[in-house]
mmCIF file of C-alpha atoms and ligand atoms in Angstrom:
data_model
loop_
_atom_site.group_PDB
_atom_site.id
_atom_site.type_symbol
_atom_site.label_atom_id
_atom_site.label_comp_id
_atom_site.label_asym_id
_atom_site.label_seq_id
_atom_site.Cartn_x
_atom_site.Cartn_y
_atom_site.Cartn_z
ATOM 1 C CA MET A 1 115.613 15.113 127.926
ATOM 2 C CA HIS A 2 118.510 17.489 128.455
ATOM 3 C CA THR A 3 117.317 21.042 128.951
ATOM 4 C CA LEU A 4 119.247 24.257 129.211
ATOM 5 C CA PHE A 5 117.529 25.563 132.343
ATOM 6 C CA GLU A 6 116.397 24.474 135.772
ATOM 7 C CA PRO A 7 113.721 26.952 137.013
ATOM 8 C CA ARG A 8 112.780 27.040 140.694
ATOM 9 C CA LEU A 9 110.728 29.418 142.859
ATOM 10 C CA VAL A 10 112.896 31.328 145.333
ATOM 11 C CA ASN A 11 110.416 31.033 148.222
ATOM 12 C CA ASP A 12 107.457 28.852 149.108
ATOM 13 C CA ALA A 13 104.091 29.870 147.663
ATOM 14 C CA PHE A 14 103.356 32.225 150.601
ATOM 15 C CA GLY A 15 106.715 33.999 150.386
ATOM 16 C CA ASP A 16 107.731 36.858 148.112
ATOM 17 C CA PRO A 17 107.455 35.976 144.406
ATOM 18 C CA GLY A 18 110.658 35.133 142.570
ATOM 19 C CA LEU A 19 111.977 32.563 140.107
ATOM 20 C CA TYR A 20 115.625 31.512 139.896
ATOM 21 C CA VAL A 21 116.551 29.980 136.539
ATOM 22 C CA ASP A 22 119.753 27.994 136.839
ATOM 23 C CA PHE A 23 121.802 26.997 133.782
ATOM 24 C CA ARG A 24 122.716 23.316 133.801
ATOM 25 C CA ASP A 25 125.914 23.562 131.758
ATOM 26 C CA GLU A 26 127.466 26.747 133.079
ATOM 27 C CA PRO A 27 127.774 28.551 136.399
ATOM 28 C CA ARG A 28 125.110 31.104 135.631
ATOM 29 C CA GLY A 29 121.591 32.080 136.605
ATOM 30 C CA LEU A 30 118.731 34.428 135.722
ATOM 31 C CA LEU A 31 116.407 35.874 138.341
ATOM 32 C CA PHE A 32 112.805 36.965 137.869
ATOM 33 C CA ASP A 33 111.714 39.431 140.564
ATOM 34 C CA LEU A 34 113.839 40.808 143.330
ATOM 35 C CA GLY A 35 111.782 40.636 146.545
ATOM 36 C CA ASP A 36 112.926 38.632 149.563
ATOM 37 C CA ILE A 37 115.886 36.667 148.178
ATOM 38 C CA ALA A 38 117.526 35.819 151.512
ATOM 39 C CA LYS A 39 116.979 32.119 150.802
ATOM 40 C CA LEU A 40 119.273 32.273 147.770
ATOM 41 C CA PRO A 41 122.851 31.478 148.816
ATOM 42 C CA PRO A 42 125.512 34.050 147.844
ATOM 43 C CA ARG A 43 127.040 31.671 145.273
ATOM 44 C CA LYS A 44 123.716 31.717 143.375
ATOM 45 C CA LEU A 45 123.539 35.518 143.517
ATOM 46 C CA MET A 46 127.137 35.728 142.278
ATOM 47 C CA ARG A 47 126.144 33.669 139.228
ATOM 48 C CA LEU A 48 123.370 36.056 138.153
ATOM 49 C CA SER A 49 123.891 37.687 134.776
ATOM 50 C CA HIS A 50 120.423 39.228 134.361
ATOM 51 C CA VAL A 51 117.576 40.114 136.706
ATOM 52 C CA PHE A 52 114.090 40.825 135.339
ATOM 53 C CA VAL A 53 111.686 42.756 137.567
ATOM 54 C CA THR A 54 107.941 42.560 136.847
ATOM 55 C CA HIS A 55 107.153 45.805 138.726
ATOM 56 C CA THR A 56 108.488 47.621 141.756
ATOM 57 C CA HIS A 57 105.951 46.876 144.477
ATOM 58 C CA MET A 58 108.058 46.086 147.554
ATOM 59 C CA ASP A 59 107.491 42.332 147.478
ATOM 60 C CA HIS A 60 109.112 42.328 144.014
ATOM 61 C CA PHE A 61 111.969 44.799 144.469
ATOM 62 C CA SER A 62 113.028 45.135 148.118
ATOM 63 C CA GLY A 63 115.759 42.501 147.599
ATOM 64 C CA PHE A 64 117.787 44.952 145.505
ATOM 65 C CA ASP A 65 119.749 45.950 148.613
ATOM 66 C CA HIS A 66 120.491 42.343 149.522
ATOM 67 C CA LEU A 67 121.733 41.582 146.019
ATOM 68 C CA LEU A 68 123.901 44.704 145.989
ATOM 69 C CA ARG A 69 125.363 43.871 149.406
ATOM 70 C CA VAL A 70 126.375 40.370 148.274
ATOM 71 C CA VAL A 71 127.861 41.257 144.867
ATOM 72 C CA LEU A 72 129.539 44.597 145.698
ATOM 73 C CA GLY A 73 133.330 44.228 145.644
ATOM 74 C CA ARG A 74 133.048 40.653 144.355
ATOM 75 C CA LYS A 75 131.242 40.702 141.012
ATOM 76 C CA THR A 76 131.953 42.853 137.951
ATOM 77 C CA GLY A 77 128.477 43.352 136.563
ATOM 78 C CA VAL A 78 124.790 42.564 136.486
ATOM 79 C CA VAL A 79 122.027 43.678 134.118
ATOM 80 C CA LEU A 80 118.594 44.608 135.491
ATOM 81 C CA PHE A 81 115.404 44.944 133.456
ATOM 82 C CA GLY A 82 112.230 46.690 134.572
ATOM 83 C CA GLY A 83 109.253 48.714 133.409
ATOM 84 C CA PRO A 84 108.426 52.454 133.390
ATOM 85 C CA ASP A 85 110.572 54.625 135.753
ATOM 86 C CA PHE A 86 112.878 51.703 136.487
ATOM 87 C CA ILE A 87 116.152 53.584 135.919
ATOM 88 C CA ALA A 88 115.100 56.356 138.310
ATOM 89 C CA GLN A 89 114.077 53.782 140.898
ATOM 90 C CA VAL A 90 117.429 51.980 140.677
ATOM 91 C CA GLU A 91 119.126 55.361 140.982
ATOM 92 C CA HIS A 92 117.087 56.259 144.098
ATOM 93 C CA LYS A 93 118.060 52.932 145.686
ATOM 94 C CA LEU A 94 121.728 53.653 145.046
ATOM 95 C CA ARG A 95 121.490 57.286 146.191
ATOM 96 C CA ALA A 96 120.267 56.090 149.601
ATOM 97 C CA TYR A 97 123.816 55.049 150.592
ATOM 98 C CA THR A 98 127.123 56.847 151.092
ATOM 99 C CA TRP A 99 129.800 55.809 148.615
ATOM 100 C CA ASN A 100 133.040 57.509 149.674
ATOM 101 C CA LEU A 101 135.198 54.344 149.452
ATOM 102 C CA VAL A 102 133.617 52.159 146.845
ATOM 103 C CA HIS A 103 135.527 53.603 143.860
ATOM 104 C CA ARG A 104 138.738 52.129 145.313
ATOM 105 C CA TYR A 105 137.511 48.529 145.581
ATOM 106 C CA GLU A 106 139.680 46.112 143.649
ATOM 107 C CA VAL A 107 136.693 44.581 141.841
ATOM 108 C CA GLY A 108 134.449 47.236 140.321
ATOM 109 C CA LEU A 109 130.713 46.628 139.880
ATOM 110 C CA ALA A 110 128.704 47.952 136.926
ATOM 111 C CA ILE A 111 124.919 47.834 137.207
ATOM 112 C CA ASP A 112 123.213 48.195 133.841
ATOM 113 C CA ALA A 113 119.585 49.182 134.238
ATOM 114 C CA CYS A 114 117.296 48.662 131.238
ATOM 115 C CA GLU A 115 113.932 50.350 131.338
ATOM 116 C CA ILE A 116 111.196 49.090 129.046
ATOM 117 C CA GLY A 117 108.567 51.657 128.120
ATOM 118 C CA THR A 118 104.960 50.798 127.388
ATOM 119 C CA ASN A 119 105.601 52.415 123.960
ATOM 120 C CA GLY A 120 108.030 49.600 123.036
ATOM 121 C CA ARG A 121 111.168 51.732 123.445
ATOM 122 C CA GLY A 122 113.934 50.957 125.890
ATOM 123 C CA GLN A 123 116.487 53.068 127.737
ATOM 124 C CA ARG A 124 119.694 51.914 129.295
ATOM 125 C CA ALA A 125 121.818 53.556 132.002
ATOM 126 C CA ARG A 126 124.958 52.405 133.784
ATOM 127 C CA PHE A 127 125.794 52.851 137.455
ATOM 128 C CA SER A 128 129.427 51.989 138.189
ATOM 129 C CA SER A 129 131.085 51.674 141.587
ATOM 130 C CA ARG A 130 134.178 53.253 139.935
ATOM 131 C CA THR A 131 132.271 56.543 139.746
ATOM 132 C CA ARG A 132 130.400 56.098 143.051
ATOM 133 C CA PHE A 133 127.326 54.882 141.172
ATOM 134 C CA ALA A 134 126.737 58.188 139.409
ATOM 135 C CA ARG A 135 124.255 57.650 136.589
ATOM 136 C CA GLU A 136 125.855 57.328 133.154
ATOM 137 C CA PRO A 137 123.130 57.637 130.543
ATOM 138 C CA CYS A 138 123.447 55.443 127.468
ATOM 139 C CA ALA A 139 121.426 55.489 124.285
ATOM 140 C CA SER A 140 117.779 54.593 124.108
ATOM 141 C CA PHE A 141 116.913 51.659 121.872
ATOM 142 C CA GLU A 142 114.025 50.208 119.906
ATOM 143 C CA LEU A 143 112.918 46.805 121.147
ATOM 144 C CA PRO A 144 112.797 44.082 118.484
ATOM 145 C CA GLY A 145 109.150 43.107 119.104
ATOM 146 C CA ASP A 146 108.782 41.816 122.634
ATOM 147 C CA VAL A 147 112.304 40.340 122.872
ATOM 148 C CA LEU A 148 114.062 41.892 125.861
ATOM 149 C CA HIS A 149 117.225 39.819 125.771
ATOM 150 C CA GLU A 150 118.578 37.312 123.259
ATOM 151 C CA GLU A 151 121.556 34.963 123.121
ATOM 152 C CA THR A 152 122.492 32.002 120.929
ATOM 153 C CA THR A 153 120.724 29.454 123.097
ATOM 154 C CA PHE A 154 117.814 31.347 124.637
ATOM 155 C CA ARG A 155 115.766 34.520 124.687
ATOM 156 C CA VAL A 156 113.627 36.346 127.231
ATOM 157 C CA ARG A 157 110.457 38.042 125.993
ATOM 158 C CA GLY A 158 108.249 40.382 127.974
ATOM 159 C CA ARG A 159 104.857 42.060 127.600
ATOM 160 C CA PHE A 160 102.945 44.414 129.821
ATOM 161 C CA VAL A 161 99.848 43.304 131.678
ATOM 162 C CA ASP A 162 97.557 45.549 133.711
ATOM 163 C CA HIS A 163 97.946 45.405 137.517
ATOM 164 C CA ASP A 164 96.446 48.898 137.875
ATOM 165 C CA ILE A 165 100.040 49.779 137.001
ATOM 166 C CA ALA A 166 102.014 48.393 134.055
ATOM 167 C CA CYS A 167 103.587 45.083 135.028
ATOM 168 C CA LEU A 168 105.828 42.835 132.909
ATOM 169 C CA ALA A 169 105.008 39.169 132.249
ATOM 170 C CA PHE A 170 107.923 37.093 130.966
ATOM 171 C CA ALA A 171 108.581 34.172 128.629
ATOM 172 C CA ILE A 172 111.916 32.375 129.003
ATOM 173 C CA GLU A 173 112.543 30.465 125.807
ATOM 174 C CA GLU A 174 115.204 27.932 125.069
ATOM 175 C CA LYS A 175 115.901 27.976 121.344
ATOM 176 C CA ALA A 176 115.861 24.808 119.229
ATOM 177 C CA ARG A 177 118.346 22.187 120.323
ATOM 178 C CA LEU A 178 120.561 20.740 117.585
ATOM 179 C CA LYS A 179 122.257 17.362 117.379
ATOM 180 C CA VAL A 180 124.952 16.186 114.980
ATOM 181 C CA ASP A 181 124.745 12.918 113.033
ATOM 182 C CA LYS A 182 128.081 11.191 113.782
ATOM 183 C CA ASP A 183 127.750 8.733 110.865
ATOM 184 C CA ARG A 184 127.303 11.504 108.323
ATOM 185 C CA LEU A 185 130.275 13.277 109.873
ATOM 186 C CA VAL A 186 132.463 10.229 109.270
ATOM 187 C CA GLY A 187 130.936 9.831 105.789
ATOM 188 C CA LEU A 188 132.123 13.344 104.878
ATOM 189 C CA GLY A 189 135.596 12.474 106.181
ATOM 190 C CA LEU A 190 135.416 15.076 108.931
ATOM 191 C CA GLY A 191 136.348 14.871 112.602
ATOM 192 C CA THR A 192 134.736 16.480 115.636
ATOM 193 C CA GLY A 193 136.063 19.755 116.984
ATOM 194 C CA ALA A 194 135.075 23.156 118.294
ATOM 195 C CA TRP A 195 133.883 24.007 114.754
ATOM 196 C CA LEU A 196 130.698 21.993 115.412
ATOM 197 C CA ARG A 197 129.689 24.590 118.000
ATOM 198 C CA GLU A 198 130.318 27.286 115.403
ATOM 199 C CA LEU A 199 128.128 25.406 112.911
ATOM 200 C CA LYS A 200 125.287 25.002 115.428
ATOM 201 C CA HIS A 201 125.531 28.682 116.266
ATOM 202 C CA ALA A 202 125.347 29.568 112.562
ATOM 203 C CA VAL A 203 122.288 27.359 112.038
ATOM 204 C CA LEU A 204 120.556 28.612 115.202
ATOM 205 C CA THR A 205 121.117 32.243 114.309
ATOM 206 C CA GLY A 206 119.979 31.737 110.704
ATOM 207 C CA ALA A 207 123.349 32.578 109.115
ATOM 208 C CA ALA A 208 123.466 32.749 105.282
ATOM 209 C CA GLY A 209 124.104 29.442 103.502
ATOM 210 C CA GLU A 210 127.425 30.604 102.033
ATOM 211 C CA THR A 211 128.831 31.595 105.457
ATOM 212 C CA PRO A 212 132.231 29.866 105.719
ATOM 213 C CA ILE A 213 133.021 27.634 108.684
ATOM 214 C CA ASP A 214 136.626 26.884 109.600
ATOM 215 C CA VAL A 215 136.560 23.126 109.998
ATOM 216 C CA ARG A 216 139.498 22.053 112.169
ATOM 217 C CA TRP A 217 140.098 18.892 114.101
ATOM 218 C CA HIS A 218 142.873 16.741 115.415
ATOM 219 C CA ASP A 219 143.122 12.954 115.210
ATOM 220 C CA ARG A 220 145.855 10.293 115.114
ATOM 221 C CA HIS A 221 146.902 11.473 111.634
ATOM 222 C CA GLY A 222 147.560 14.967 112.960
ATOM 223 C CA ASP A 223 145.851 18.335 112.446
ATOM 224 C CA HIS A 224 143.252 18.928 109.756
ATOM 225 C CA ALA A 225 141.870 22.227 108.537
ATOM 226 C CA MET A 226 139.503 23.164 105.710
ATOM 227 C CA THR A 227 136.737 25.610 104.981
ATOM 228 C CA ARG A 228 133.179 24.536 104.223
ATOM 229 C CA SER A 229 129.997 26.567 103.847
ATOM 230 C CA VAL A 230 127.047 26.323 106.210
ATOM 231 C CA ASN A 231 125.035 24.839 103.316
ATOM 232 C CA GLU A 232 127.584 22.047 102.799
ATOM 233 C CA LEU A 233 127.598 21.203 106.483
ATOM 234 C CA ARG A 234 123.898 21.584 107.222
ATOM 235 C CA PRO A 235 123.097 17.886 106.456
ATOM 236 C CA LEU A 236 125.159 17.012 109.530
ATOM 237 C CA ILE A 237 122.539 18.610 111.743
ATOM 238 C CA LEU A 238 119.877 16.236 112.962
ATOM 239 C CA ASP A 239 117.020 16.421 115.367
ATOM 240 C CA VAL A 240 116.007 20.006 115.612
ATOM 241 C CA VAL A 241 114.188 19.607 118.915
ATOM 242 C CA PRO A 242 112.015 22.542 119.959
ATOM 243 C CA GLY A 243 113.389 24.158 123.109
ATOM 244 C CA ARG A 244 111.494 24.365 126.380
ATOM 245 C CA ARG A 245 109.460 27.502 127.107
ATOM 246 C CA ILE A 246 108.684 28.801 130.581
ATOM 247 C CA GLY A 247 106.210 31.526 131.594
ATOM 248 C CA TYR A 248 106.500 33.760 134.649
ATOM 249 C CA VAL A 249 103.310 35.724 135.285
ATOM 250 C CA THR A 250 102.632 37.614 138.457
ATOM 251 C CA ASP A 251 100.609 40.565 139.625
ATOM 252 C CA LEU A 252 97.758 41.277 137.266
ATOM 253 C CA ARG A 253 94.007 41.655 137.227
ATOM 254 C CA TYR A 254 91.677 39.253 135.479
ATOM 255 C CA SER A 255 90.627 40.913 132.242
ATOM 256 C CA GLU A 256 90.211 39.887 128.630
ATOM 257 C CA PRO A 257 93.004 42.240 127.404
ATOM 258 C CA ASN A 258 95.398 40.690 129.948
ATOM 259 C CA ILE A 259 94.454 37.202 128.791
ATOM 260 C CA GLN A 260 94.982 38.189 125.144
ATOM 261 C CA THR A 261 98.417 39.572 125.981
ATOM 262 C CA LEU A 262 99.367 36.364 127.769
ATOM 263 C CA VAL A 263 98.140 34.214 124.882
ATOM 264 C CA GLN A 264 100.413 36.210 122.541
ATOM 265 C CA LEU A 265 103.349 35.824 124.899
ATOM 266 C CA LEU A 266 102.901 32.264 126.128
ATOM 267 C CA ALA A 267 100.759 30.125 123.794
ATOM 268 C CA GLY A 268 101.616 26.451 124.329
ATOM 269 C CA VAL A 269 104.167 27.160 127.054
ATOM 270 C CA ASP A 270 105.685 24.039 128.663
ATOM 271 C CA LEU A 271 105.684 25.325 132.220
ATOM 272 C CA LEU A 272 103.734 28.276 133.598
ATOM 273 C CA PHE A 273 104.452 29.932 136.948
ATOM 274 C CA ILE A 274 101.382 32.065 137.687
ATOM 275 C CA GLU A 275 100.159 34.027 140.685
ATOM 276 C CA SER A 276 97.103 32.567 142.454
ATOM 277 C CA VAL A 277 96.641 35.032 145.272
ATOM 278 C CA PHE A 278 93.039 34.533 146.430
ATOM 279 C CA LEU A 279 90.387 31.837 146.490
ATOM 280 C CA GLU A 280 87.452 32.344 144.132
ATOM 281 C CA GLU A 281 85.172 32.937 147.171
ATOM 282 C CA ASP A 282 87.185 36.170 147.687
ATOM 283 C CA ALA A 283 87.083 37.204 144.022
ATOM 284 C CA ALA A 284 85.672 40.673 144.805
ATOM 285 C CA HIS A 285 88.588 41.348 147.147
ATOM 286 C CA GLY A 286 91.009 40.026 144.502
ATOM 287 C CA ALA A 287 89.561 42.436 141.929
ATOM 288 C CA ARG A 288 90.002 45.387 144.336
ATOM 289 C CA LYS A 289 93.636 44.378 144.875
ATOM 290 C CA ASN A 290 94.245 43.864 141.126
ATOM 291 C CA HIS A 291 95.196 40.219 141.648
ATOM 292 C CA LEU A 292 94.029 36.856 140.282
ATOM 293 C CA THR A 293 92.105 34.217 142.125
ATOM 294 C CA ALA A 294 93.306 30.632 141.820
ATOM 295 C CA ARG A 295 90.417 29.793 139.495
ATOM 296 C CA GLN A 296 91.238 32.767 137.263
ATOM 297 C CA ALA A 297 94.894 31.663 137.175
ATOM 298 C CA GLY A 298 93.809 28.161 136.153
ATOM 299 C CA ARG A 299 91.547 29.577 133.433
ATOM 300 C CA ILE A 300 94.431 31.641 132.066
ATOM 301 C CA ALA A 301 96.671 28.547 132.112
ATOM 302 C CA GLN A 302 94.021 26.761 130.084
ATOM 303 C CA ARG A 303 93.567 29.656 127.634
ATOM 304 C CA VAL A 304 97.301 29.828 126.903
ATOM 305 C CA GLY A 305 97.501 26.026 126.660
ATOM 306 C CA ALA A 306 100.115 25.605 129.392
ATOM 307 C CA LYS A 307 101.377 22.013 129.636
ATOM 308 C CA ALA A 308 102.198 22.338 133.346
ATOM 309 C CA VAL A 309 101.285 24.959 135.956
ATOM 310 C CA VAL A 310 102.915 26.045 139.208
ATOM 311 C CA PRO A 311 100.782 28.472 141.261
ATOM 312 C CA PHE A 312 102.428 30.874 143.715
ATOM 313 C CA HIS A 313 102.091 34.291 145.463
ATOM 314 C CA PHE A 314 99.383 32.943 147.835
ATOM 315 C CA SER A 315 97.839 35.453 150.235
ATOM 316 C CA PRO A 316 98.890 34.814 153.861
ATOM 317 C CA ARG A 317 95.180 34.698 154.787
ATOM 318 C CA TYR A 318 95.137 31.107 153.431
ATOM 319 C CA GLU A 319 98.085 29.858 155.492
ATOM 320 C CA GLN A 320 96.212 26.634 156.312
ATOM 321 C CA ARG A 321 94.479 26.314 152.934
ATOM 322 C CA SER A 322 97.191 26.038 150.294
ATOM 323 C CA ALA A 323 95.688 22.710 149.119
ATOM 324 C CA ASP A 324 92.428 24.551 148.318
ATOM 325 C CA LEU A 325 94.282 27.122 146.218
ATOM 326 C CA ILE A 326 96.175 24.427 144.318
ATOM 327 C CA ALA A 327 93.004 22.380 143.756
ATOM 328 C CA GLU A 328 91.172 25.431 142.400
ATOM 329 C CA VAL A 329 93.975 26.188 139.915
ATOM 330 C CA ARG A 330 94.145 22.564 138.730
ATOM 331 C CA ALA A 331 90.371 22.219 138.328
ATOM 332 C CA ALA A 332 90.141 25.339 136.167
ATOM 333 C CA TRP A 333 93.290 24.479 134.180
ATOM 334 C CA SER A 334 92.098 20.965 133.332
ATOM 335 C CA GLY A 335 88.588 22.264 132.588
ATOM 336 C CA SER A 336 86.868 20.085 135.195
HETATM 337 ZN ZN1 ZN B 401 103.102 41.005 144.434
HETATM 338 ZN ZN1 ZN B 402 102.044 44.119 142.798
#
């Protein structure tokens, strides 16, 4: 089945956490966590539109410098999302360098930092190379539920889990996929054109039935143009296939409130990336470090009803025992 995204971990399970979500139909990517990203080639970093940071422990944020180094002078903008204090932390990163020349670069870079508060309010600030990355405050905003970012074809949701500190867990959701019935199209005497994309967009975004669509196409008889309402055209839409949903969950303690939060965010998710840092035999150590064991990760995957699970963020102490970690996750997930 054709899907919008191709998600892949940036590093192996012992490396810094990070998920690169590639778009299949356009040169674009999303990144979840910004630790060691040296394995990502510059062309993949150049394609990033949005980066979502769970929390700013070093293994999740130290790659900021690498990203900046690659895109500075080459890319016009990138949007970063993070939790409490995120804007100040981005600002401190930028303040650590000397910017006496950067305002003259031919390609200017704007970094938009979005900070999500635990109170459900967001703040946005811009740092532009044109003004030597001086902070330009923008308005604060109310988050529509847990939706952090939304476009026609997908949305990213986020909720806080407890990792001793507030840490964001993410859901990456492809919206419903629409197909057009070609026979009905011919039956209505219409031809295919860019207007079909407009119609799908209208249906996906829940536009009012009377919304007019400019129906234009070209065939061997020449150009055709007419206006039809969304309601008149809706029968052309077939096969509303539910989109694929992906979960990215890392750095949290095992607690009932955390599980409840993840159930609200990720129930029935198609693919769950979840930290599995310690073996169950080291559960007491895991609890002290505010991390999950592999068995706890598997139990969470089962509670949310994940259809597939990919464990990661393994502690280096198990260098020779990754199979044990994977087996423990799978056993708990499948309930055996
Ligand atoms: Zn971590
Ligand atoms: Zn952490």
